[in-house]
mmCIF file of C-alpha atoms and ligand atoms in Angstrom:
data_model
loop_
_atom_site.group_PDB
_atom_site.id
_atom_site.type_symbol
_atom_site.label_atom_id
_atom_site.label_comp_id
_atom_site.label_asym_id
_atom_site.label_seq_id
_atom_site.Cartn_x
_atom_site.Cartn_y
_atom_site.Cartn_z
ATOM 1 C CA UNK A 1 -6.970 32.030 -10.030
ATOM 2 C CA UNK A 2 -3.907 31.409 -7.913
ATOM 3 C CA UNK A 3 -4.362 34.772 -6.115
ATOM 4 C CA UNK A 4 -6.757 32.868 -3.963
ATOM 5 C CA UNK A 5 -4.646 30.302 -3.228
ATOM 6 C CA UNK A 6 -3.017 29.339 0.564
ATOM 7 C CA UNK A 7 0.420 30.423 -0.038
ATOM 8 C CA UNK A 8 1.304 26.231 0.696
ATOM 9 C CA UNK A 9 -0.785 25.694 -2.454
ATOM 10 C CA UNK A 10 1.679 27.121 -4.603
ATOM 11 C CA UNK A 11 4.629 24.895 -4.009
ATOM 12 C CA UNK A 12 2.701 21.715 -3.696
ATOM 13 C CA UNK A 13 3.755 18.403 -5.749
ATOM 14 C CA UNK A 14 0.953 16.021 -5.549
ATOM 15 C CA UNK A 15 1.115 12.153 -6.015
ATOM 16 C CA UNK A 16 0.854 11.127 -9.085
ATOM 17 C CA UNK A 17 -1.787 7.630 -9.035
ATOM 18 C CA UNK A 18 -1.182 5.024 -11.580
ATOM 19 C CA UNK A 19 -3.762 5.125 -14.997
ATOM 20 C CA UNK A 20 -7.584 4.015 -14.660
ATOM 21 C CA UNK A 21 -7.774 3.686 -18.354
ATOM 22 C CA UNK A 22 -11.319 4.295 -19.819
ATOM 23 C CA UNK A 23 -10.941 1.620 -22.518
ATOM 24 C CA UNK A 24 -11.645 -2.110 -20.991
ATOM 25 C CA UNK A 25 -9.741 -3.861 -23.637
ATOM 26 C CA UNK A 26 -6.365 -3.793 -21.796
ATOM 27 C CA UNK A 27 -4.500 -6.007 -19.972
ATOM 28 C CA UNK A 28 -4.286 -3.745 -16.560
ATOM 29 C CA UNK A 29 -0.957 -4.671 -15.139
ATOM 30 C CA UNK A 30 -0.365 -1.075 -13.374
ATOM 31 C CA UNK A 31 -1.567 -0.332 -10.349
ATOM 32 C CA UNK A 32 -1.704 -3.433 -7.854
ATOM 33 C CA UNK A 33 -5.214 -4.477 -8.338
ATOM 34 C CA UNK A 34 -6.562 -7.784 -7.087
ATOM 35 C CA UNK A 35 -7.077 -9.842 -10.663
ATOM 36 C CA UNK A 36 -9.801 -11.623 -9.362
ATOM 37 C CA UNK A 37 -12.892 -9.938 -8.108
ATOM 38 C CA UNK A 38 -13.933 -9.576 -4.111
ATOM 39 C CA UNK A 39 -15.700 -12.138 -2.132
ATOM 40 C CA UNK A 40 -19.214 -13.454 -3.268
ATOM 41 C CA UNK A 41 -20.397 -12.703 -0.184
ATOM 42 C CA UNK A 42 -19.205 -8.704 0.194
ATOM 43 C CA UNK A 43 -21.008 -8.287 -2.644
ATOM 44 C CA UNK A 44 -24.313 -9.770 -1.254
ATOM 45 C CA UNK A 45 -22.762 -7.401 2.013
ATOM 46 C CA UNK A 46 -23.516 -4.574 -0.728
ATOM 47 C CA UNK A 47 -26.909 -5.700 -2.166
ATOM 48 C CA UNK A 48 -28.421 -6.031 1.341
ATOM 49 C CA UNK A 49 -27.204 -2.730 2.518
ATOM 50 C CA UNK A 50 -28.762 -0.700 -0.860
ATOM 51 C CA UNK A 51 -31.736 0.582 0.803
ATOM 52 C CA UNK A 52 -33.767 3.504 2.257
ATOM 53 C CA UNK A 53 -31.549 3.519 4.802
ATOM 54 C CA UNK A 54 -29.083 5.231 2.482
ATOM 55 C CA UNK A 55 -30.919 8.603 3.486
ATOM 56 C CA UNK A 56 -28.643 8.126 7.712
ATOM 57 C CA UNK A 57 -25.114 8.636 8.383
ATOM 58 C CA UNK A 58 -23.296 6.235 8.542
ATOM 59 C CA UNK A 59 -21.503 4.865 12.127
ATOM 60 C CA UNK A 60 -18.944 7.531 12.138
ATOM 61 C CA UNK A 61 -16.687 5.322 14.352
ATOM 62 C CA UNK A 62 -17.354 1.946 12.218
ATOM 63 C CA UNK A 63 -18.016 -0.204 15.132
ATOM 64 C CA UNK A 64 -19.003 -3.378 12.719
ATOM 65 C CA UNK A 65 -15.855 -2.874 11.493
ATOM 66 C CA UNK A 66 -13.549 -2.468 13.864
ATOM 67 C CA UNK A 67 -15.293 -5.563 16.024
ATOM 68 C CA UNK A 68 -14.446 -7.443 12.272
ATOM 69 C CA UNK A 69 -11.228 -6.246 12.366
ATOM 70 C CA UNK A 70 -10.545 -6.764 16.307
ATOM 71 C CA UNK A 71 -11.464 -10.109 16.139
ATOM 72 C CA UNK A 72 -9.478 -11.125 13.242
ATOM 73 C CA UNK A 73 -6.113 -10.529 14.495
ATOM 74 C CA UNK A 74 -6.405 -10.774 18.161
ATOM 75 C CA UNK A 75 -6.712 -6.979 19.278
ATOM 76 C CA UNK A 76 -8.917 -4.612 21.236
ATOM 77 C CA UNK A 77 -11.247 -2.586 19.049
ATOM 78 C CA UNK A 78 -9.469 0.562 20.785
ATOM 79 C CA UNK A 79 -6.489 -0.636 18.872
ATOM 80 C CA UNK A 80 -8.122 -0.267 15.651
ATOM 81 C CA UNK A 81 -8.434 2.373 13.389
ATOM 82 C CA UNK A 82 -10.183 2.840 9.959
ATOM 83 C CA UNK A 83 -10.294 4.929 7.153
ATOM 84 C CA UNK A 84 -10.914 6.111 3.703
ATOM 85 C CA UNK A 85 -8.554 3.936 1.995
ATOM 86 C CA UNK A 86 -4.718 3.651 3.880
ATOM 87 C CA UNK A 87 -3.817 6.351 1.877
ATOM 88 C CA UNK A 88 -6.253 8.394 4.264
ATOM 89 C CA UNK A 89 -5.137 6.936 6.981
ATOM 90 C CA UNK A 90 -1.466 7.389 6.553
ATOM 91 C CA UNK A 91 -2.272 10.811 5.555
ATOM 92 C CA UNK A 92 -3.781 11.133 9.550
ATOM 93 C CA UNK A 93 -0.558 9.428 10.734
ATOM 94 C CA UNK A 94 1.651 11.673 9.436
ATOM 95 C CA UNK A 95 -0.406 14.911 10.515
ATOM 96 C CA UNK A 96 -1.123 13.413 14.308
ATOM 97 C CA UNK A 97 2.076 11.859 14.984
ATOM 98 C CA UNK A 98 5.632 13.070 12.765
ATOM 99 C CA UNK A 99 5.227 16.560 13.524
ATOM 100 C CA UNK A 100 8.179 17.233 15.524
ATOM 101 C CA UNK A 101 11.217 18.651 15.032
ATOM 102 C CA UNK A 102 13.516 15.717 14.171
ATOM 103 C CA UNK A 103 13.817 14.206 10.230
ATOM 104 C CA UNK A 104 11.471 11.031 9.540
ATOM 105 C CA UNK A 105 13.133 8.752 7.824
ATOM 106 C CA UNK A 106 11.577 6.826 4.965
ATOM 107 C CA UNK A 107 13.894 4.379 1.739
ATOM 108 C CA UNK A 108 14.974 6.600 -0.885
ATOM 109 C CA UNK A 109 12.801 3.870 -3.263
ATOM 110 C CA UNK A 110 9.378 3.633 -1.822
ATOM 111 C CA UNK A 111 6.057 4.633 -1.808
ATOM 112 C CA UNK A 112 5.759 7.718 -3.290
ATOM 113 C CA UNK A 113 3.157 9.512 -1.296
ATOM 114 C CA UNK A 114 5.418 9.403 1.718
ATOM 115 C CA UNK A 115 7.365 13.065 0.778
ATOM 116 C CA UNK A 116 3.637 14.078 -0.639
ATOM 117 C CA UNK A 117 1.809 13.964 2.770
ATOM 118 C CA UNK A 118 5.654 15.491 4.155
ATOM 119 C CA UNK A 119 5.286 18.466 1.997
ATOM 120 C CA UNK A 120 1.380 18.569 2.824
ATOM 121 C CA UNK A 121 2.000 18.514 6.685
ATOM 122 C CA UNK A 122 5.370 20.323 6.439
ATOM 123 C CA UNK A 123 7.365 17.499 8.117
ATOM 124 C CA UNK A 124 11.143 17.178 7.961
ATOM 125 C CA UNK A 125 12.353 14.080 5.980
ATOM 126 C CA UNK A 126 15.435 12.166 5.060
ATOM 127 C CA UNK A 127 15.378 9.327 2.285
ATOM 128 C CA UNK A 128 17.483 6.472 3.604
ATOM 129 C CA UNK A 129 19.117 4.531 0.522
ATOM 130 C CA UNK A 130 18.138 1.325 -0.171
ATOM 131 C CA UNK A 131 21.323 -0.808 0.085
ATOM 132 C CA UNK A 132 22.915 -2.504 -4.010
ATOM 133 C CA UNK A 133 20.458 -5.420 -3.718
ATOM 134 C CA UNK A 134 17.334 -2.301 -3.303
ATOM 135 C CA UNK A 135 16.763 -4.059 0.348
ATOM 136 C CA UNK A 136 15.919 -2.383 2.674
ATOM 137 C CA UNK A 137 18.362 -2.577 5.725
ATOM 138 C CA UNK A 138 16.701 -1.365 9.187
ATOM 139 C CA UNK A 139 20.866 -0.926 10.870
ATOM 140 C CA UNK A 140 20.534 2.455 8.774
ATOM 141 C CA UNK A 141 17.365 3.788 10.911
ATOM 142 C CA UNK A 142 19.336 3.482 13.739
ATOM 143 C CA UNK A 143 19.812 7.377 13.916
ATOM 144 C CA UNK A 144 17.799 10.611 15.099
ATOM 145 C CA UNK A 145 14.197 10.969 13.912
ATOM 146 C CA UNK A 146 11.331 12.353 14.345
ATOM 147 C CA UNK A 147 9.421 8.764 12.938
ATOM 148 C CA UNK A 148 10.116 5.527 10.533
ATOM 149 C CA UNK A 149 8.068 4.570 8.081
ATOM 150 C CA UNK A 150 8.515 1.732 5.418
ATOM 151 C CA UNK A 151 6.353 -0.155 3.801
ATOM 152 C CA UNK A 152 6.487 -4.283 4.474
ATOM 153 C CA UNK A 153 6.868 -5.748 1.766
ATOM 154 C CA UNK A 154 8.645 -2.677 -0.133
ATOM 155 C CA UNK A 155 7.209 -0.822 -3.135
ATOM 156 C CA UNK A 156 7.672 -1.132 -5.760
ATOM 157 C CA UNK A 157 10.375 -3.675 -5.302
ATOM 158 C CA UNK A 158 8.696 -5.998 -3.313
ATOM 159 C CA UNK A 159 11.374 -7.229 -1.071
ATOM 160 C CA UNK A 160 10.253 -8.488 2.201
ATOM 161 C CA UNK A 161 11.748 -8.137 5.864
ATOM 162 C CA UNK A 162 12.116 -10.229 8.303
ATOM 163 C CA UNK A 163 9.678 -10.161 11.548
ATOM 164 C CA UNK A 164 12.396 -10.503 14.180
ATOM 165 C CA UNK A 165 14.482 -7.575 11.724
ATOM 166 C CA UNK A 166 11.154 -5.298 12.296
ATOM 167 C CA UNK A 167 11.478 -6.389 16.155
ATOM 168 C CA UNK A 168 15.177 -5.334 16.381
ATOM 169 C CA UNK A 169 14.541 -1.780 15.015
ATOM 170 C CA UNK A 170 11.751 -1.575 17.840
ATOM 171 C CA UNK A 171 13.758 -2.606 20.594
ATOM 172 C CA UNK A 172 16.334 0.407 19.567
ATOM 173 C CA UNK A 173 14.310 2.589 18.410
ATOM 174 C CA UNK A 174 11.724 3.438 21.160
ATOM 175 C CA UNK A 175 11.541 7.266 21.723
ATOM 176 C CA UNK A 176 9.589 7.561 18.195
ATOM 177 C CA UNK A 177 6.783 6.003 16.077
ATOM 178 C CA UNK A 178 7.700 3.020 14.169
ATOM 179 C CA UNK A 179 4.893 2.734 11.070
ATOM 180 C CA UNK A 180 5.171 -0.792 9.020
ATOM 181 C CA UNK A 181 2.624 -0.324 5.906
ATOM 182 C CA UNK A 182 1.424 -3.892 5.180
ATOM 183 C CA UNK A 183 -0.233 -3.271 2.294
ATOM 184 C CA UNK A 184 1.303 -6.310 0.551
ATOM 185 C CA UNK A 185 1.887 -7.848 3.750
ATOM 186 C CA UNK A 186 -0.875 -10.838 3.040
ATOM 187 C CA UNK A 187 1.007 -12.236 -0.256
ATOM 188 C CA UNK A 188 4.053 -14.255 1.442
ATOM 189 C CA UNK A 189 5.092 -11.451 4.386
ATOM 190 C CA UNK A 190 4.335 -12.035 8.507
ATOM 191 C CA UNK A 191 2.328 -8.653 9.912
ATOM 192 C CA UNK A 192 3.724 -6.915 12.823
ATOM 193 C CA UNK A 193 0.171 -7.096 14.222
ATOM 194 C CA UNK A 194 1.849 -9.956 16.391
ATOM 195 C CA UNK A 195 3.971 -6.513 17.684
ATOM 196 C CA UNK A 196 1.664 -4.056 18.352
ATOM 197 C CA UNK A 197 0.966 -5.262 22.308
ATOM 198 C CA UNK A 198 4.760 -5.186 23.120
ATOM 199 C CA UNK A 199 5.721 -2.126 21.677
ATOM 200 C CA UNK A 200 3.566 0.893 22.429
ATOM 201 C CA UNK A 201 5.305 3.035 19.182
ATOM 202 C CA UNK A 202 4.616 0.490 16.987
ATOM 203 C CA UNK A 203 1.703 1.205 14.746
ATOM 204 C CA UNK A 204 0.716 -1.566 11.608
ATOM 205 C CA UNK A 205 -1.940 0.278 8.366
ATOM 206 C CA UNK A 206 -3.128 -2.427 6.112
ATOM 207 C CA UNK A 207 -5.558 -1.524 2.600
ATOM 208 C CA UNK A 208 -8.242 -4.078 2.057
ATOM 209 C CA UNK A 209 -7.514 -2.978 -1.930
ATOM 210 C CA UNK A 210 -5.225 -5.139 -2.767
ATOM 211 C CA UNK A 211 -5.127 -8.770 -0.995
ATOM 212 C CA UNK A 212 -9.510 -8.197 -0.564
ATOM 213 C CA UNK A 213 -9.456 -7.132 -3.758
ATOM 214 C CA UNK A 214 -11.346 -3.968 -2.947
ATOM 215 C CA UNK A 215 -9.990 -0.913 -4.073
ATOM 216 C CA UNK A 216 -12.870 0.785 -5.500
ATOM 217 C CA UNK A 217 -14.094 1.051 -2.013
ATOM 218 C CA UNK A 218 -11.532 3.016 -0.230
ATOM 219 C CA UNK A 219 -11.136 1.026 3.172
ATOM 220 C CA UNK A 220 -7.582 1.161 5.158
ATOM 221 C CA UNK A 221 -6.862 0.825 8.843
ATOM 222 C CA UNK A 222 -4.312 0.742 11.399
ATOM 223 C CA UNK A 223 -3.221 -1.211 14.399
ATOM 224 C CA UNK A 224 -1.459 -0.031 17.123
ATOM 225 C CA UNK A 225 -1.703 1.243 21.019
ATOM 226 C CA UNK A 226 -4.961 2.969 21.910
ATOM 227 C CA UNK A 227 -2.674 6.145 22.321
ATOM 228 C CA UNK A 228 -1.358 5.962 18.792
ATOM 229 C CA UNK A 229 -5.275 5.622 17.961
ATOM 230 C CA UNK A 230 -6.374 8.189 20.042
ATOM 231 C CA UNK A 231 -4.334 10.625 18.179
ATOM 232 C CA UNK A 232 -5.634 9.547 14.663
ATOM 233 C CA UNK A 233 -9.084 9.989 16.190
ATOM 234 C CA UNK A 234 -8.747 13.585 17.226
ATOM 235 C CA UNK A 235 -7.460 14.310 13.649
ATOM 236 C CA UNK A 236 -10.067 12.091 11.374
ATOM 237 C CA UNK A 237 -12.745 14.091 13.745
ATOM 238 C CA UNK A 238 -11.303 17.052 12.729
ATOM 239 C CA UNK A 239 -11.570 16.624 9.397
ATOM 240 C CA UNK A 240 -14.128 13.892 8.273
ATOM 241 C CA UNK A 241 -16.478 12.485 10.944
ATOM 242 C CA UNK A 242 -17.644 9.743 8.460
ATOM 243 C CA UNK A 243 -14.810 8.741 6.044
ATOM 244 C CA UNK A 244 -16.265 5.212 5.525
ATOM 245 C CA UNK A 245 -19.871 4.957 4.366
ATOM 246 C CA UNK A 246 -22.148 2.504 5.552
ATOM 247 C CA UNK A 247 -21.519 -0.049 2.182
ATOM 248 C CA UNK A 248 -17.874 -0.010 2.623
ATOM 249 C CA UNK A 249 -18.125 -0.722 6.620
ATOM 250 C CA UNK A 250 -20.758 -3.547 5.796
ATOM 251 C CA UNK A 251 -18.615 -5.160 2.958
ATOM 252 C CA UNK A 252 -15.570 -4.846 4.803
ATOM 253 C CA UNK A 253 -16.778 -6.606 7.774
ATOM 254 C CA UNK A 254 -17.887 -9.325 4.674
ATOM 255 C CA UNK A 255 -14.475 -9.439 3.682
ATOM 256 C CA UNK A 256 -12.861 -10.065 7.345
ATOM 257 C CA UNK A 257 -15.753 -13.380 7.670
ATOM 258 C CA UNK A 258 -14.865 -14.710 4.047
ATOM 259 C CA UNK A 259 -11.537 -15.813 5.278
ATOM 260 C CA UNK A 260 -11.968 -18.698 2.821
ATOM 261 C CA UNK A 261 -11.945 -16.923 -0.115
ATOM 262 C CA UNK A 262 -9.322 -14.831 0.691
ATOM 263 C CA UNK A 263 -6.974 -17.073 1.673
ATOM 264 C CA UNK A 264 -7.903 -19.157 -1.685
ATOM 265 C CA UNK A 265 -7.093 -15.842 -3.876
ATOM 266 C CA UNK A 266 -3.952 -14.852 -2.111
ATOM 267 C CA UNK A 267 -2.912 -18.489 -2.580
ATOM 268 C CA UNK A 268 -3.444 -17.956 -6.625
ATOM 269 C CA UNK A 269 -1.754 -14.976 -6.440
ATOM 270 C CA UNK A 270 1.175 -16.015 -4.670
ATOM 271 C CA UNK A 271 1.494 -19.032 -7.270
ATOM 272 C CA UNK A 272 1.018 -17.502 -10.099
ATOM 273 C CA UNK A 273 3.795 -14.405 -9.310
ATOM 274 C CA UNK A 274 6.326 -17.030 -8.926
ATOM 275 C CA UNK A 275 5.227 -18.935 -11.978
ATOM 276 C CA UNK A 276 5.506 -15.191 -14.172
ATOM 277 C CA UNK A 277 9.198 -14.611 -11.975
ATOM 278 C CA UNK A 278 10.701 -18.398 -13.679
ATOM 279 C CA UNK A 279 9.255 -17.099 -16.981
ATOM 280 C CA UNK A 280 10.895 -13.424 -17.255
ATOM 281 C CA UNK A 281 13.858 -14.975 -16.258
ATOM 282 C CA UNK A 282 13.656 -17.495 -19.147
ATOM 283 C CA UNK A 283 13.356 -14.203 -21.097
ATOM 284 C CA UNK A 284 16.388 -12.838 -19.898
ATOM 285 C CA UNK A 285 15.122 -10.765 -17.312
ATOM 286 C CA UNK A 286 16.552 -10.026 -13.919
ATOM 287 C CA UNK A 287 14.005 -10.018 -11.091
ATOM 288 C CA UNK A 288 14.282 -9.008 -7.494
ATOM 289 C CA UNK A 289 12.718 -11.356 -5.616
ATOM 290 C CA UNK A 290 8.782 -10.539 -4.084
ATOM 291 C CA UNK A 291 6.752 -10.995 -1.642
ATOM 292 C CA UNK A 292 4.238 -9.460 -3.083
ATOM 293 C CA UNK A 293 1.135 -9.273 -5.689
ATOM 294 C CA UNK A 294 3.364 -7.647 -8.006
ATOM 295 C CA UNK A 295 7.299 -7.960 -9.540
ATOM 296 C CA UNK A 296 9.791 -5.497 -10.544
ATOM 297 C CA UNK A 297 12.065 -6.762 -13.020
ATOM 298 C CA UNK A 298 14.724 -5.234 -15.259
ATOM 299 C CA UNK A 299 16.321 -6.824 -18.601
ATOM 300 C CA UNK A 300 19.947 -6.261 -19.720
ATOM 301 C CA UNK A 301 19.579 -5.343 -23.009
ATOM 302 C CA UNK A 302 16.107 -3.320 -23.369
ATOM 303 C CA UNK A 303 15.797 0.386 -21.806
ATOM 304 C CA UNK A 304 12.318 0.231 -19.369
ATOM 305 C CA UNK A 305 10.467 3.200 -20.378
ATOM 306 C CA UNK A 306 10.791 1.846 -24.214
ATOM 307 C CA UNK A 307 9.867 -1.621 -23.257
ATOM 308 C CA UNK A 308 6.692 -0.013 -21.194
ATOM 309 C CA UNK A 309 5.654 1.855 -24.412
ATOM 310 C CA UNK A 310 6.023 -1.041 -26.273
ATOM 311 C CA UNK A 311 3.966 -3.334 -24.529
ATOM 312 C CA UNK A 312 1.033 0.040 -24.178
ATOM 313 C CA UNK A 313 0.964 -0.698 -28.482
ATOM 314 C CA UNK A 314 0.177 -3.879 -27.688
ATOM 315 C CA UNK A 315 -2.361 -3.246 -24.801
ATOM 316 C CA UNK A 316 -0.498 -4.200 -21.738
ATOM 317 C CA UNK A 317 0.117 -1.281 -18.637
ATOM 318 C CA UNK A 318 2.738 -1.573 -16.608
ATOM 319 C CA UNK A 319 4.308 0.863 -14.399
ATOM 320 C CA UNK A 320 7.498 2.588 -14.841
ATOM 321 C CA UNK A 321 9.045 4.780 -12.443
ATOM 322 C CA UNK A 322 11.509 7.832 -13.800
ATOM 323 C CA UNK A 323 13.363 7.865 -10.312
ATOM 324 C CA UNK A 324 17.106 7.384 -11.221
ATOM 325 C CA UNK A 325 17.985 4.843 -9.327
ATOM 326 C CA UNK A 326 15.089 2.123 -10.882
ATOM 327 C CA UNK A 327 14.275 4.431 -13.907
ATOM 328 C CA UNK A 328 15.548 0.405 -15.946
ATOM 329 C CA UNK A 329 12.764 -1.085 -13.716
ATOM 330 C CA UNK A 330 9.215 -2.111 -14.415
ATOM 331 C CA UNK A 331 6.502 -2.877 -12.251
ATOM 332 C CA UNK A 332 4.443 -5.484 -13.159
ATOM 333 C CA UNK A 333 1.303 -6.386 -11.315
ATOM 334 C CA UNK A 334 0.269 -9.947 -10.961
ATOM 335 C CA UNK A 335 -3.002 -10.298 -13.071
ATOM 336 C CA UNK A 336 -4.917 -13.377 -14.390
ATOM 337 C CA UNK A 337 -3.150 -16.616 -15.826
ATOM 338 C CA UNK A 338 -4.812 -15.820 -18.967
ATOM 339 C CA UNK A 339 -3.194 -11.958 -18.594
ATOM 340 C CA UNK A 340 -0.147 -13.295 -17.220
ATOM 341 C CA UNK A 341 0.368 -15.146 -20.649
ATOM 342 C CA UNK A 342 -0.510 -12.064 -22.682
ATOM 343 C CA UNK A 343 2.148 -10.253 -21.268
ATOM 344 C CA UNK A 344 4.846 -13.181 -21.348
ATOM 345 C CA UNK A 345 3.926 -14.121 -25.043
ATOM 346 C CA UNK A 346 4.335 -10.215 -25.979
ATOM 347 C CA UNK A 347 7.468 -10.019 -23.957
ATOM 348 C CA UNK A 348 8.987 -13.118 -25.777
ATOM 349 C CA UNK A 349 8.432 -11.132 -29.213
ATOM 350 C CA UNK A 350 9.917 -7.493 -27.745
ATOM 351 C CA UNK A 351 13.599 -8.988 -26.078
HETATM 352 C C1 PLP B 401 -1.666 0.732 -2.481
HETATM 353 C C2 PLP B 401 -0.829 1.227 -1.363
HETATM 354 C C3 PLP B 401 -1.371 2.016 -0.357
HETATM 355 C C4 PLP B 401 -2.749 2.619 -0.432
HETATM 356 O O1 PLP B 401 -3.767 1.776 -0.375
HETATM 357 P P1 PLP B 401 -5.263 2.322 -0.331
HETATM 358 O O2 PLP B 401 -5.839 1.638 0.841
HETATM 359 O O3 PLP B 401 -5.858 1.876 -1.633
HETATM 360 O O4 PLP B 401 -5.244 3.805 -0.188
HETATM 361 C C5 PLP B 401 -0.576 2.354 0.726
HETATM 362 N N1 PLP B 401 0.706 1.980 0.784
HETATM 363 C C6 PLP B 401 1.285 1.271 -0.199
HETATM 364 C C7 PLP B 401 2.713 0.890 -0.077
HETATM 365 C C8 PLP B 401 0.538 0.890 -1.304
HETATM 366 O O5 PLP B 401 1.117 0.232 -2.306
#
């Protein structure tokens, strides 16, 4: 009964997440998922974890972790922060550090949660077009704000910046937090990790659901100065003291030690997306180029949202946005060579 309801409740406009369809026989090609499974060895992570011990708490501050984490890229543990899924943690990144009384600025084509958690936290935002190509171009952030967030590679489009592009914003832009979200970062992009020590504003999230392959889990962090951290601390501890449970902080720490594997994966991945970007074009289709586990591609002479119903007769999800300025767009995830070839030998019969 909406009586009850905080008055913010009334107005709010929640994210919409791509389908989890209940049938299995369909060729899943919506929501960014890793086609090939996690490591061998987070799942043993899992099996060895599943115990009486289930009855504790788990580490609220993930310590295994954030040592994983630490040591992978180079960092101090104190510049490390984890949570329950990026999405979480962006969530305490926008509550603990773009409240102020400037605009953020975000793309006008990006991830879509970004004006979600804005509404949520009441922040101030301006969408910064995307320039004709749907690049990104950082000489338009140069301007008041309150904060900058992108996301490195973009979604959906997938169009990568530069390193030394992200490092020009940050010498400019100083007086606010800089956020790069990298969660497509490991299929062709270089991570502003490398950053983080020089620039004190610059704060890096990464999700270990797409490259690890482990989005069932919910497990996200963030890199950045131990101040940044310090403020997403006092927030995740004043809301959930234990986002991460102990078989998600044991298999991620799994998933930072399989390096192997991963690298193997992303390597498949990579391949295969530019293998399925030489085939839609074959088809007719124009393709903006990607540097990441998924491709958005638009064809002359077909209208998207048709094309997307089309190819749900025949079993294949993609994702269509209805956003004006990509509403001709689809989003194709990278999946299997075997589902890659579904979808190209349906596409061949529908353009
Ligand atoms: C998938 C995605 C996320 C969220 O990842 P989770 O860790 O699964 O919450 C964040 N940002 C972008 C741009 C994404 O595509």
């Amino acid at each position: 009964m909406s009586q009850f309801w905080s008055p913010i409740v009334h107005d709010l406009v929640p994210y919409i997440p791509g389908e989890q369809p209940k049938s299995e026989n369909l060729v899943k090609l919506n929501t960014n998922e890793n086609p090939y499974g996690p490591s061998p060895k987070v799942l043993e992570a899992i099996r060895l974890n599943v115990s009486n011990q289930l009855r504790l708490y788990p580490d609220p501050n993930a310590t295994d972790l954030k040592l994983a984490i630490a040591e992978y890229y180079d960092v101090e543990t104190a510049q490390v922060f984890v949570g329950n899924g990026s999405d979480e943690v962006l969530a305490h990144i926008f509550h603990a550090l773009f409240q102020h009384n400037k605009k953020l600025l975000f793309p006008d084509i990006t991830y879509s949660f970004y004006p979600v958690y804005c509404q949520l936290y009441q922040i101030d935002y301006q969408a910064v077009p995307l320039n004709e190509k749907l690049e990104i171009n950082l000489d338009d952030y140069q301007q008041e704000n309150s904060g900058i967030i992108f996301p490195n590679p973009n979604a959906p489009t997938g169009c990568l910046l530069a390193l030394d592009a992200i490092e020009q914003l940050l010498q400019k832009n100083t007086q606010s937090v800089v956020v790069v979200d990298e969660a497509y970062i490991d299929f062709g992009g270089e991570s502003a990790i490398s950053l983080v020590s020089k620039y004190p504003n610059l704060l890096v999230t990464q999700t270990l659901s797409k490259s690890r392959s482990l989005a069932s889990l919910r497990i996200g962090l963030a890199i950045g100065h131990p101040d940044l951290i310090e403020a997403l601390v006092r927030v995740k501890d004043s809301f959930n003291s234990y986002p991460l449970d102990n078989l998600s902080i044991q298999a991620g720490v799994a998933a930072f030690e399989d390096n192997d594997y991963f690298v193997t994966t992303c390597q498949k991945v990579i391949r295969s997306r530019e293998a399925m970007i030489e085939s839609l074009v074959e088809l007719g289709f124009e393709v903006l180029p990607s540097a990441a586990n998924f491709i958005f591609a638009t064809h002359p002479d077909r209208d998207a949202a048709e094309l997307s119903m089309e190819l749900r007769k025949e079993k294949i999800i993609v994702r269509h946005f209805k956003h004006q300025r990509i509403e001709q767009y689809l989003r194709i995830t990278i999946g299997t060579e075997e589902e890659n070839q579904q979808l190209l030998s349906i596409l061949d019969t529908l353009v």
